[in-house]
XYZ file of C-alpha atoms in Angstrom:
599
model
C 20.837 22.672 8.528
C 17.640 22.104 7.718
C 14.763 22.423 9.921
C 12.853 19.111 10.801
C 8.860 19.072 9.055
C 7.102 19.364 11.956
C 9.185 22.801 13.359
C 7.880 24.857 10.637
C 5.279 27.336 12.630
C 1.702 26.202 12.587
C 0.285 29.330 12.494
C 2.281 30.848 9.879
C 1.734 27.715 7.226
C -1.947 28.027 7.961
C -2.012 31.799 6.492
C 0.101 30.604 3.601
C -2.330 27.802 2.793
C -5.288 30.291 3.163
C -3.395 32.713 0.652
C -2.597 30.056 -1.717
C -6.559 29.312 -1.949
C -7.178 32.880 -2.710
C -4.138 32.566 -5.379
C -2.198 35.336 -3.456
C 1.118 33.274 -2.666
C 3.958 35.524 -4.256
C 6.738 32.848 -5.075
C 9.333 34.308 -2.435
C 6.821 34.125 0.192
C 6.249 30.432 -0.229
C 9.481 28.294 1.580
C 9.984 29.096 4.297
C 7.122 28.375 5.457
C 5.702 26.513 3.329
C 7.738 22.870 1.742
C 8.045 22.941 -1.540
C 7.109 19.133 -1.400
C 3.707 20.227 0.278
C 3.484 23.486 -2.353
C 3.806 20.723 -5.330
C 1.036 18.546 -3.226
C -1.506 21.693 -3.104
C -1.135 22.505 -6.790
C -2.217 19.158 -7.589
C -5.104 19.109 -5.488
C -6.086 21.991 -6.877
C -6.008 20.747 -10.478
C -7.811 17.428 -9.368
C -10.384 20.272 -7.770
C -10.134 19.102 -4.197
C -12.871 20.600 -2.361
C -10.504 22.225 0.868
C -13.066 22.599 3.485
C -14.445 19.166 2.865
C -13.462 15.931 2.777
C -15.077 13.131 0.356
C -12.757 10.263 -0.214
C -13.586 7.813 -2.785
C -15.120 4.335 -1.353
C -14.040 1.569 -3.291
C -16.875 -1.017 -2.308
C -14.846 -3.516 -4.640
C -11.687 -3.385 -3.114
C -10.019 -6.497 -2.424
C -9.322 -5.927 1.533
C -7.655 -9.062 1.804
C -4.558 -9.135 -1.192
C -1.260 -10.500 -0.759
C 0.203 -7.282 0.772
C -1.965 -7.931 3.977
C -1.259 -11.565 4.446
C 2.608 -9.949 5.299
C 1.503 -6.845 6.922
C -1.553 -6.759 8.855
C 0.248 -8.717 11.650
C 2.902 -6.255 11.778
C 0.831 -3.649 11.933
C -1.176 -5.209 14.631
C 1.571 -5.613 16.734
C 3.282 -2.812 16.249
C -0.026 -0.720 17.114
C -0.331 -2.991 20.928
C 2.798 -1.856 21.483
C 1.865 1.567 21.404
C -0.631 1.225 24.063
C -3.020 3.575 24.519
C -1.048 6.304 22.580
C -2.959 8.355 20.214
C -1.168 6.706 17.508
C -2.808 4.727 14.578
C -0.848 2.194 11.940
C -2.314 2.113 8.975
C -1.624 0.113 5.834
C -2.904 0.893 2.224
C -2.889 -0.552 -1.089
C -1.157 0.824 -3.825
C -3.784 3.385 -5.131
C -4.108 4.135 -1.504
C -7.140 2.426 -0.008
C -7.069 1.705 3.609
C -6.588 -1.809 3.960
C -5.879 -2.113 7.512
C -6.122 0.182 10.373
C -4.713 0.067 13.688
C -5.625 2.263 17.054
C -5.417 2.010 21.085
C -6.673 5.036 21.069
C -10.464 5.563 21.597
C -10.557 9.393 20.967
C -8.345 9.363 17.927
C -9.903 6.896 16.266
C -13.457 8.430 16.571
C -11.955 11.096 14.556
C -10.552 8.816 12.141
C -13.867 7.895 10.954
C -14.913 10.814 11.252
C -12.791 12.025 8.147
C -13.447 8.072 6.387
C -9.586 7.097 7.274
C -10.935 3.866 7.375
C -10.990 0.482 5.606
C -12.143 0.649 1.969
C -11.506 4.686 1.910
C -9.074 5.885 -0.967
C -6.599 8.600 1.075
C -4.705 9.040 -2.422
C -4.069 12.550 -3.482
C -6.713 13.047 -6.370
C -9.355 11.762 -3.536
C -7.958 14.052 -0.015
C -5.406 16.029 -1.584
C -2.179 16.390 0.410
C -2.052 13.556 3.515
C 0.865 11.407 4.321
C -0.611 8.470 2.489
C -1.341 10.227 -1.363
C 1.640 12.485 -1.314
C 3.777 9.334 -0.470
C 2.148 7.291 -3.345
C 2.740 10.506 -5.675
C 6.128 10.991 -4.836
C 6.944 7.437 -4.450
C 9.348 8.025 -1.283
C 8.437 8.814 2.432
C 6.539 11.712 3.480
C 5.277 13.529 6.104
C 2.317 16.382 6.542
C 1.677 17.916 9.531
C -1.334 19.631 10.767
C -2.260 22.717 7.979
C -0.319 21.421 5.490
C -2.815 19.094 4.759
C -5.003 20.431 1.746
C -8.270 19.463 3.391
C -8.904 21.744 6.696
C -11.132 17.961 8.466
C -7.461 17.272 8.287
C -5.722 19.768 10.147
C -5.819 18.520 14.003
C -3.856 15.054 12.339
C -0.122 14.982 11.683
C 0.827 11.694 9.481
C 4.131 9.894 7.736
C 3.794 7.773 5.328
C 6.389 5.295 3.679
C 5.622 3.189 0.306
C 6.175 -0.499 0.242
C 7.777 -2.201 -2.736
C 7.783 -5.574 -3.560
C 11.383 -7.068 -2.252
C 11.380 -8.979 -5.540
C 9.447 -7.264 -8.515
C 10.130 -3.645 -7.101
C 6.472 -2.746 -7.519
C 5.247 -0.190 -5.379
C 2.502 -2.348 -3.557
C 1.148 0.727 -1.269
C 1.609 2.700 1.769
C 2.366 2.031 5.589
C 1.348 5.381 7.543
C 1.549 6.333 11.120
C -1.040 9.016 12.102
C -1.472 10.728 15.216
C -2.999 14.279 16.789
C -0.861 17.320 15.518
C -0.055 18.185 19.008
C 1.917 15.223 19.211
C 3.836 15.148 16.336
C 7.351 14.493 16.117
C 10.585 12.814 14.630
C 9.669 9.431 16.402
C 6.361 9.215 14.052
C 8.408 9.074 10.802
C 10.796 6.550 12.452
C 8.226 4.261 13.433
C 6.935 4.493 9.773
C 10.128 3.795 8.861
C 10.757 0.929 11.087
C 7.423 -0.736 10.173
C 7.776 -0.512 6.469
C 11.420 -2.332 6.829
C 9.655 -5.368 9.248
C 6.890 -5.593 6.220
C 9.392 -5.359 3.985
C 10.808 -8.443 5.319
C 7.951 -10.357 5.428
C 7.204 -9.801 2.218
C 10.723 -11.452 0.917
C 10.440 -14.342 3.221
C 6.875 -15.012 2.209
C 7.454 -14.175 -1.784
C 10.812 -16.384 -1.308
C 8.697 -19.674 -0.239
C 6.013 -19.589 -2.819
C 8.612 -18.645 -5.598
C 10.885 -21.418 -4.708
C 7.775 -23.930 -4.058
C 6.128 -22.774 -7.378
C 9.826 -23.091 -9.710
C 10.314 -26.389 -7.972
C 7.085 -27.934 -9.222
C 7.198 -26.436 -12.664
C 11.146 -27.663 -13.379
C 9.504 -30.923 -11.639
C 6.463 -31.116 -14.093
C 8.752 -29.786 -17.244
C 11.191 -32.792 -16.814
C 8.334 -35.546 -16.252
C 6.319 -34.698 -19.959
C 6.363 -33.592 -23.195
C 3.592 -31.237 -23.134
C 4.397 -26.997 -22.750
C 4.477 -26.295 -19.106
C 3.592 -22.950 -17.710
C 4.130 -21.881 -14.100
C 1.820 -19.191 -13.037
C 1.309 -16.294 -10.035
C 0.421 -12.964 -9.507
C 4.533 -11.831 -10.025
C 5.683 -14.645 -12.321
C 5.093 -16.455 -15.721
C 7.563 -19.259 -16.514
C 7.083 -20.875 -20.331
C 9.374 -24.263 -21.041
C 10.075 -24.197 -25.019
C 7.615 -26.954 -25.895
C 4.934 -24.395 -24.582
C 7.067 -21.099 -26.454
C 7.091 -23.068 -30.127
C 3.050 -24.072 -29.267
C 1.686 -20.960 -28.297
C 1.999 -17.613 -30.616
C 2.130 -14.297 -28.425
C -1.487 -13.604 -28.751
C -2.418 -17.768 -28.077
C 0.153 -16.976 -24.890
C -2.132 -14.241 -23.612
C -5.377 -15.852 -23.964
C -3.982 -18.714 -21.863
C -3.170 -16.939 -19.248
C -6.135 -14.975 -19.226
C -8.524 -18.481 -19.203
C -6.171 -19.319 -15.892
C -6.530 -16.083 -14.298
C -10.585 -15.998 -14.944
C -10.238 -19.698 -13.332
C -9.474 -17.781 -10.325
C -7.557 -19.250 -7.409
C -7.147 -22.909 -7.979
C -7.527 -25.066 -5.019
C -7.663 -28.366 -6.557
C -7.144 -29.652 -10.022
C -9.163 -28.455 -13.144
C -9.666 -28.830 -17.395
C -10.115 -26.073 -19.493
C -10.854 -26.056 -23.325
C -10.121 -22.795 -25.023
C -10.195 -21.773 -28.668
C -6.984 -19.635 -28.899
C -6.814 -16.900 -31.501
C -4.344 -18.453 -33.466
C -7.146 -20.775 -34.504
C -6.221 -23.608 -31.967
C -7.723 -25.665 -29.629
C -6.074 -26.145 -26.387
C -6.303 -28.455 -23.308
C -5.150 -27.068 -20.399
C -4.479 -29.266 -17.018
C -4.224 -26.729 -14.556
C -2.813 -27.698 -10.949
C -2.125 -25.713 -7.614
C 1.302 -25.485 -6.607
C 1.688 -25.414 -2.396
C 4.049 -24.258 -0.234
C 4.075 -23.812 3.659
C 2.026 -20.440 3.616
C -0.794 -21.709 1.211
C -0.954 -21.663 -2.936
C 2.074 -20.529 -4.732
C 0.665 -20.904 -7.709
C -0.693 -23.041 -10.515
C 0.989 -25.394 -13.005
C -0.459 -25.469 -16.016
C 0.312 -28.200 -19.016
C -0.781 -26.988 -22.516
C -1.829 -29.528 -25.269
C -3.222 -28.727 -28.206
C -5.774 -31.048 -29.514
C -7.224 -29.618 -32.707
C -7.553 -26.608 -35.568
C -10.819 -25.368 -35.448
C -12.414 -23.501 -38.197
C -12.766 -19.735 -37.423
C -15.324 -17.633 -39.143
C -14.399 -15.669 -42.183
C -10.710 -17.855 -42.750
C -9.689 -21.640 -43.330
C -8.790 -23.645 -40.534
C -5.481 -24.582 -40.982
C -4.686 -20.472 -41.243
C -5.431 -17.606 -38.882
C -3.697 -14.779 -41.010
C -4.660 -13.509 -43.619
C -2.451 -12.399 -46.208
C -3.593 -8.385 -47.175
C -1.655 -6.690 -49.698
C -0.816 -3.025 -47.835
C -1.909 -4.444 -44.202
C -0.014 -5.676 -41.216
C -0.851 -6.322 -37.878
C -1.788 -9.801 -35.715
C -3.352 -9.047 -32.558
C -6.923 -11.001 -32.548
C -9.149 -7.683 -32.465
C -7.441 -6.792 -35.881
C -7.650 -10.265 -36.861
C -11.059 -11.099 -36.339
C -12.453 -7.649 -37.807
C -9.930 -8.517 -41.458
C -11.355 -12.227 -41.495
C -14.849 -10.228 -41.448
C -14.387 -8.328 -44.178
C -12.845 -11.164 -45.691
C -16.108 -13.081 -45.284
C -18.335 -10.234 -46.527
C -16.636 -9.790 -50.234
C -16.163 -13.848 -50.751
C -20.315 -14.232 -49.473
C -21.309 -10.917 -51.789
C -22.700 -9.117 -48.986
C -22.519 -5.254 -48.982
C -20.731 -4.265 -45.886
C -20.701 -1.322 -43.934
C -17.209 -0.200 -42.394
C -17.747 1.511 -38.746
C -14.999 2.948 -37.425
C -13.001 6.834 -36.338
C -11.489 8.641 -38.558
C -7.876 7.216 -39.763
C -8.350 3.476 -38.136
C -7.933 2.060 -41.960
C -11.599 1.341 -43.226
C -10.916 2.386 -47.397
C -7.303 0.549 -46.825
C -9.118 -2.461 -45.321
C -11.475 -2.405 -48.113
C -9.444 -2.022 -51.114
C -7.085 -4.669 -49.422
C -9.760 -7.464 -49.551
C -10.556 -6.434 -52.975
C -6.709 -6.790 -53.941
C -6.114 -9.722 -52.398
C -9.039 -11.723 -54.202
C -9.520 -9.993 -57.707
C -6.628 -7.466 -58.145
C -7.402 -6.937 -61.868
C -11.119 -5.757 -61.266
C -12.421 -2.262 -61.444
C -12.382 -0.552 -57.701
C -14.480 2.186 -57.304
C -14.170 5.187 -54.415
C -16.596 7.330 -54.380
C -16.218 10.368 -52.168
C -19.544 11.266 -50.798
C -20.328 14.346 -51.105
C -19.563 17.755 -49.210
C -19.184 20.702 -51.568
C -19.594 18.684 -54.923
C -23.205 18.649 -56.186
C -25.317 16.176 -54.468
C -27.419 14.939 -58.098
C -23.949 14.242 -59.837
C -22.922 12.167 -57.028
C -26.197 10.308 -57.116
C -25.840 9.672 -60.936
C -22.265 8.360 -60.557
C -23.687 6.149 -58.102
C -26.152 4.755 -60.344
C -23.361 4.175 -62.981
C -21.560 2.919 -61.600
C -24.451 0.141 -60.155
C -25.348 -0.259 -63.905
C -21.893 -0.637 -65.638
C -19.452 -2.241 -63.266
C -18.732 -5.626 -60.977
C -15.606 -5.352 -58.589
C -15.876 -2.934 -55.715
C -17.477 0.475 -55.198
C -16.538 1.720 -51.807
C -19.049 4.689 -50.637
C -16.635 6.980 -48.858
C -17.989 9.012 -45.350
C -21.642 8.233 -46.122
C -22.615 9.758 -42.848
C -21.990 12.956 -43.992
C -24.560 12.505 -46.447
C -27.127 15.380 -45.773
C -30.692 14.022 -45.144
C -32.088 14.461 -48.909
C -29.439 12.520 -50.587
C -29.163 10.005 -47.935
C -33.095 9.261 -49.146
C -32.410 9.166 -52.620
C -29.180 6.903 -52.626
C -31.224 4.354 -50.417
C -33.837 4.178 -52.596
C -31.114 3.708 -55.798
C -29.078 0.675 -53.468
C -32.471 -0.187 -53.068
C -33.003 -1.270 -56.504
C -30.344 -3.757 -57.096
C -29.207 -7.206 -55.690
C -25.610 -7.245 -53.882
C -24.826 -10.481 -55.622
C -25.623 -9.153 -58.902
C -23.414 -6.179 -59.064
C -20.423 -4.743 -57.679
C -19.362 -5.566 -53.802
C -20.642 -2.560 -52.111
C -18.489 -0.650 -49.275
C -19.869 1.958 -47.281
C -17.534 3.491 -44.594
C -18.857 5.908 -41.526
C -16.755 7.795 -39.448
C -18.181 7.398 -35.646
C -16.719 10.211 -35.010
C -18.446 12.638 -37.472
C -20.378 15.488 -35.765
C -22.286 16.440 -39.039
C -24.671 13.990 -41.560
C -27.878 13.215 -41.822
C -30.534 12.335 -39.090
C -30.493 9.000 -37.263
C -33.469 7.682 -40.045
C -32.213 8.927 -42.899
C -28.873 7.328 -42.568
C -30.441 4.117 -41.072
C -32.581 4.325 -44.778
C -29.147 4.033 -46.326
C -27.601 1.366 -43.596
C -30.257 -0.832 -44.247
C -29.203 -1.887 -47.863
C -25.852 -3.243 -45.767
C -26.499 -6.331 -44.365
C -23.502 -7.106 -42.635
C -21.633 -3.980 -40.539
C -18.013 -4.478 -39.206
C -16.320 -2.204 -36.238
C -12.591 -1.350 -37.316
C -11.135 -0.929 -33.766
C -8.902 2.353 -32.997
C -5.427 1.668 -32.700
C -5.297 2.025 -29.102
C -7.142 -0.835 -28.927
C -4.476 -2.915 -31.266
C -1.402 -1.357 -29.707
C 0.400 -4.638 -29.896
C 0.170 -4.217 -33.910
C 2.656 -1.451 -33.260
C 5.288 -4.348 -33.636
C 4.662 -4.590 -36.905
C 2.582 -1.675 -38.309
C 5.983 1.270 -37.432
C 8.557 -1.429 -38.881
C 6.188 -1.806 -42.374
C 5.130 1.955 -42.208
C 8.688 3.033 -42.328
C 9.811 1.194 -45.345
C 7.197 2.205 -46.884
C 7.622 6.439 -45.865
C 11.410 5.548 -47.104
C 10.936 3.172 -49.731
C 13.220 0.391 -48.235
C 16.015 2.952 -46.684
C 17.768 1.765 -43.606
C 15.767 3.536 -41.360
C 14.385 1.073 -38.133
C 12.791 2.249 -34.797
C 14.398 1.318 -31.546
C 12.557 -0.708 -28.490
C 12.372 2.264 -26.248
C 11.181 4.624 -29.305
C 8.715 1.857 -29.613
C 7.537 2.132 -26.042
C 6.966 5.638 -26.399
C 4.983 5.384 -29.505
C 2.719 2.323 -27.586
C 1.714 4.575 -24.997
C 0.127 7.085 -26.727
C -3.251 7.287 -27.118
C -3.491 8.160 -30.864
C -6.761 9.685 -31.113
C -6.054 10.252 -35.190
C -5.170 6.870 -35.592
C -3.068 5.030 -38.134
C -3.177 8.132 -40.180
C -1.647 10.427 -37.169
C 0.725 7.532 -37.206
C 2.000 7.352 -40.689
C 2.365 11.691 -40.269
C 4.294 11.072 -37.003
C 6.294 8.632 -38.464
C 6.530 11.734 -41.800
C 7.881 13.964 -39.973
C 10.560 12.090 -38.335
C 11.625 10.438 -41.511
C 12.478 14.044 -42.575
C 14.752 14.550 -39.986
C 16.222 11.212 -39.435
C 17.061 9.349 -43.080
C 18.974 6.258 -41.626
C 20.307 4.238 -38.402
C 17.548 3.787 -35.898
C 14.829 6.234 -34.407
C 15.632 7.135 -30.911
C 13.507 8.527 -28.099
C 14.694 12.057 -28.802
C 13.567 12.031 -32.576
C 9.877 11.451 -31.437
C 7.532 14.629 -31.676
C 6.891 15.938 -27.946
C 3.174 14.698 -28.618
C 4.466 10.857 -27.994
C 5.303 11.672 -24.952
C 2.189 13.066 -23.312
C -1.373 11.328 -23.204
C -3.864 14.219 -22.394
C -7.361 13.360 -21.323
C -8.515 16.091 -23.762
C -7.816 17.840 -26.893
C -5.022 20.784 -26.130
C -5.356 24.143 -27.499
C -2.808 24.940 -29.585
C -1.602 27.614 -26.536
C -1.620 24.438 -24.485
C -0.208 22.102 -27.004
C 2.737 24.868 -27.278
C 3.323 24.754 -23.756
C 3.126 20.916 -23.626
C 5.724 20.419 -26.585
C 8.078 23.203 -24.608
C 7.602 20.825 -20.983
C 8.567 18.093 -22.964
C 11.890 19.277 -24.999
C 13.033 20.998 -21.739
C 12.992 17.530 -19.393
C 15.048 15.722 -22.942
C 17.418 18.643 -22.103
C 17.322 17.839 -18.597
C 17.284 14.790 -18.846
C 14.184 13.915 -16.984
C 14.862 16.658 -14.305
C 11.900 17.919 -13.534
C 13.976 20.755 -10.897
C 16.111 21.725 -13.958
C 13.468 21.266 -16.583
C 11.267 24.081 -14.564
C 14.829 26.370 -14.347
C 15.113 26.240 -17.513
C 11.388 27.465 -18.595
C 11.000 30.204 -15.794
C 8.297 28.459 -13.998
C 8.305 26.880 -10.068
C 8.321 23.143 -9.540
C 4.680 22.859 -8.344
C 3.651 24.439 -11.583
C 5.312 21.706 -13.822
C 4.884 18.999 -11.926
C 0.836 20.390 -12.326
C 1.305 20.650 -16.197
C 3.292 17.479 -16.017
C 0.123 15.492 -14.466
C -2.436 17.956 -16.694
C -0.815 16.824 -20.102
C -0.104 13.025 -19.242
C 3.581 13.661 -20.211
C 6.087 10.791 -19.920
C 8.862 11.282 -18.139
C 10.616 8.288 -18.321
């Protein structure tokens, strides 16, 4: 049987920890007496560079001290904390990325020391703040825990023994933070973890019967509001969004979102208010937006949804928001708005410059426009230039200035050395955009090399007009339609289609290359997979991590290895580190390191 947490010898965990800070923990020597739970806790403070002898917790002076989670608990954790007396015992309640909400204590002496180490309100105890406590390594594990004296990674720590327990919302499931009981390590025992316990079950239950009223209050008004009018109807909280279908066949996914963002930047609404919005769709909307009461206070708001007008958007017609692109998808209103720019620069004649990182679709944006208004007209790219002599480019240029109408697009003009950047100003200097050819010139932002800031503002200055093409991580919703398009195109109609959760995967990413790291992720798997529909398992490991830095390729080797052993595993991370020859602590380190997915 095993032994109980707080058993394990005091003295003997406090020379492991001291060895594992000098990295001279052999792997046999570790449990006993060290947990492996605790082990796995000290290897990430390590990587988030915890400093062990002090103790610096993040203060959040924005934190919302007050959110729905203490309206159920603080009275629980009140009265649970009287009935302790003057035991040196202290409740304490925290919000999800573990900042003290609420804390508790009878106990004059231990709660001097409490503040002494910041376990107070507005103090983050999560792990990548303290290290290992009862509060982070509960929120990082997502199930109880309990650390006991020099187990914890910070030595301020050490005299305190703590359990904490997460709290999950009784109807959404979301983990909504942390009730912890902490008291002096010399008074540790199995009744602290039970009285965690016992507390978390009481807020628990508060929780339901408090989310129960306002959920019942707030679906009886909307079903009461949808039956009295003809207008969409949306019902509105923190946990829930209800749509009737007059407001579904209204409102397009995008005009959806921007809806409920105008309601939420209303804030709290007390008593009845009007809102006008311009919705990206190119509508205008009315929205009547009502609290919804119930015995404990708001539930919610109602919100009726009329639209009252098309308004003309920049850069498109009125009665159309979407543009029709030859070779471009996508809908969400960042993509939108920057096409309907473009748009707007070829039909006014204004040379445009296309901002934007490398592979977000500037020259495919560009020769779009061009095909969709004068497909028969001579296009242009011209490749500035690298290796290739500097005067031919430059006399090209002037050709084609002399010769041509259509569209000349200027490829990578900030890589234009300093000298030729000069002399191609002065040549755009010379003629008049609506005279000519439409003039594209595309940067990357994300060039290293080029000219110097004037000589390339020289060059700029012949653009009137500059456009931002946003990264794809900031059009993720595009995915929709951009991996469906891409893949007919990468297998020229074949049934090949891309499953939800595949889609998932590929949403998260980051994509730092882009639409063109995209179409070669979407390459490769189209060799390997030629029909039915792309699963999970046929994504590159890549897709499944989101690093906050570029990998080596040592590191990208051992990411991509992490990755194809937990698909073996199936999400195991126990087997998954059997499997590799390497401890638990050390992937669940590599696991955080490389952002991997593991679900």
């Amino acid at each position: 049987m095993a032994k109980p947490p707080a058993a394990y010898p005091q003295e003997a965990i406090a020379v492991a920890r001291e060895r594992f800070l000098a990295d001279d923990l052999p792997a046999d020597e570790r449990t006993p007496p060290v947990r492996e739970v605790i082990l796995e806790s000290w290897e990430r403070a390590r990587s988030h560079q915890i400093a062990p002898d002090q103790i610096h917790p993040f203060h959040d002076k924005a934190a919302d001290l007050w959110p729905k989670l203490v309206h159920s608990a603080a009275p629980i954790v009140r009265e649970f904390s009287e009935s302790l007396g003057d035991a040196p015992m202290s409740v304490i309640l925290t919000d999800e990325r573990g900042v003290v909400l609420e804390r508790a204590t009878s106990n004059a002496a231990l709660e001097k020391r409490l503040d002494q180490v910041y376990l107070a309100p507005g103090f983050s105890y999560s792990e990548e703040s303290v290290g290992t406590n009862g509060i982070g390594t509960a929120l990082e594990g997502r199930e109880p825990a309990e650390v006991f004296g020099h187990e914890h990674y910070s030595e301020r720590l050490q005299e305190l023994a703590c359990a904490g327990v997460p709290i999950r919302n009784p109807v959404t499931g979301k983990l909504e933070g942390v009730v912890d009981v902490t008291c002096w390590r010399s008074e540790a025992g199995p009744m602290m973890a039970s009285l965690a316990q016992t507390v978390a079950g009481r807020i628990n239950a508060a929780m339901w019967e408090h989310s129960g009223a306002r959920e019942t209050a707030l679906l009886r008004e909307y079903l009461r509001t949808s039956r009295r009018t003809t207008c969409g109807v949306i019902g509105v909280s923190p946990d829930v969004v209800m749509l009737n279908n007059t407001a579904r066949r209204l409102l397009e996914p995008a005009d959806e979102t921007a809806v409920l963002g105008a309601v939420a930047e209303a804030g709290p609404l007390a008593k009845p208010v009007t809102l006008d919005v311009v919705l990206p769709s190119g509508s205008a909307a009315r929205l009547s937006c009502r609290p919804a009461w119930c015995e404990a206070g708001i539930a919610g708001s109602i919100v009726q949804v009329q639209i009252t007008s098309q308004v003309a958007l920049p850069g498109g017609p009125s009665n159309d928001r979407r543009l029709l692109l030859p070779g471009i998808v996508g809908s969400g209103a960042l993509w939108e708005r920057c096409c309907h720019d473009v748009d707007r620069s070829f039909r006014e004649r204004e040379w445009l410059a296309l901002d934007g990182e490398s592979g977000v679709g500037k020259l495919a944006l560009a020769r779009a426009v061009q095909q969709r208004h004068n497909p028969q007209d001579h296009l242009r790219v011209l490749e500035c230039p690298r290796e290739i002599n500097p005067t031919m480019w430059l006399t090209e240029l002037r050709t084609e200035l002399d010769n041509h109408t259509g569209t000349l697009i200027l490829r990578h003009v900030s890589c234009l050395d300093a000298a030729t950047a000069e002399a191609a100003a002065a040549i755009l200097g010379q003629y008049r955009p609506q005279e000519g050819p439409w003039v594209v010139a595309t940067l990357d932002s994300t060039a290293s090399d080029g000219p110097d800031a004037e000589a390339l503002g020289e060059v700029l200055r012949r653009f009137p007009r500059s456009v931002q093409v946003p990264p794809l991580r900031h059009h993720l919703e595009d995915m929709r339609e951009l991996v469906p398009f891409l893949l007919i195109r990468l297998t020229h109609g074949d049934a090949l289609t891309c499953s939800p959760e595949a889609l998932r995967l590929l949403m998260r990413a980051d994509w730092p290359g882009n639409v063109r790291q995209l179409v070669d992720v979407l390459r490769d798997v189209c060799m390997r997979r030629r029909s039915g529909a792309i699963g999970p398992e046929d994504l590159p490991p890549s897709c499944r991590a989101t690093a906050r830095r570029v990998l080596t390729p040592l590191e990208a080797m051992q990411r991509d290895a992490i990755v194809r052993a937990l698909i073996d595993a199936s999400g195991s991370k126990a087997a998954a580190a059997s499997a590799l020859g390497m401890s638990r602590a050390t992937i669940y380190r590599k696991i955080h390191e490389y952002g991997i997915t593991t679900s």
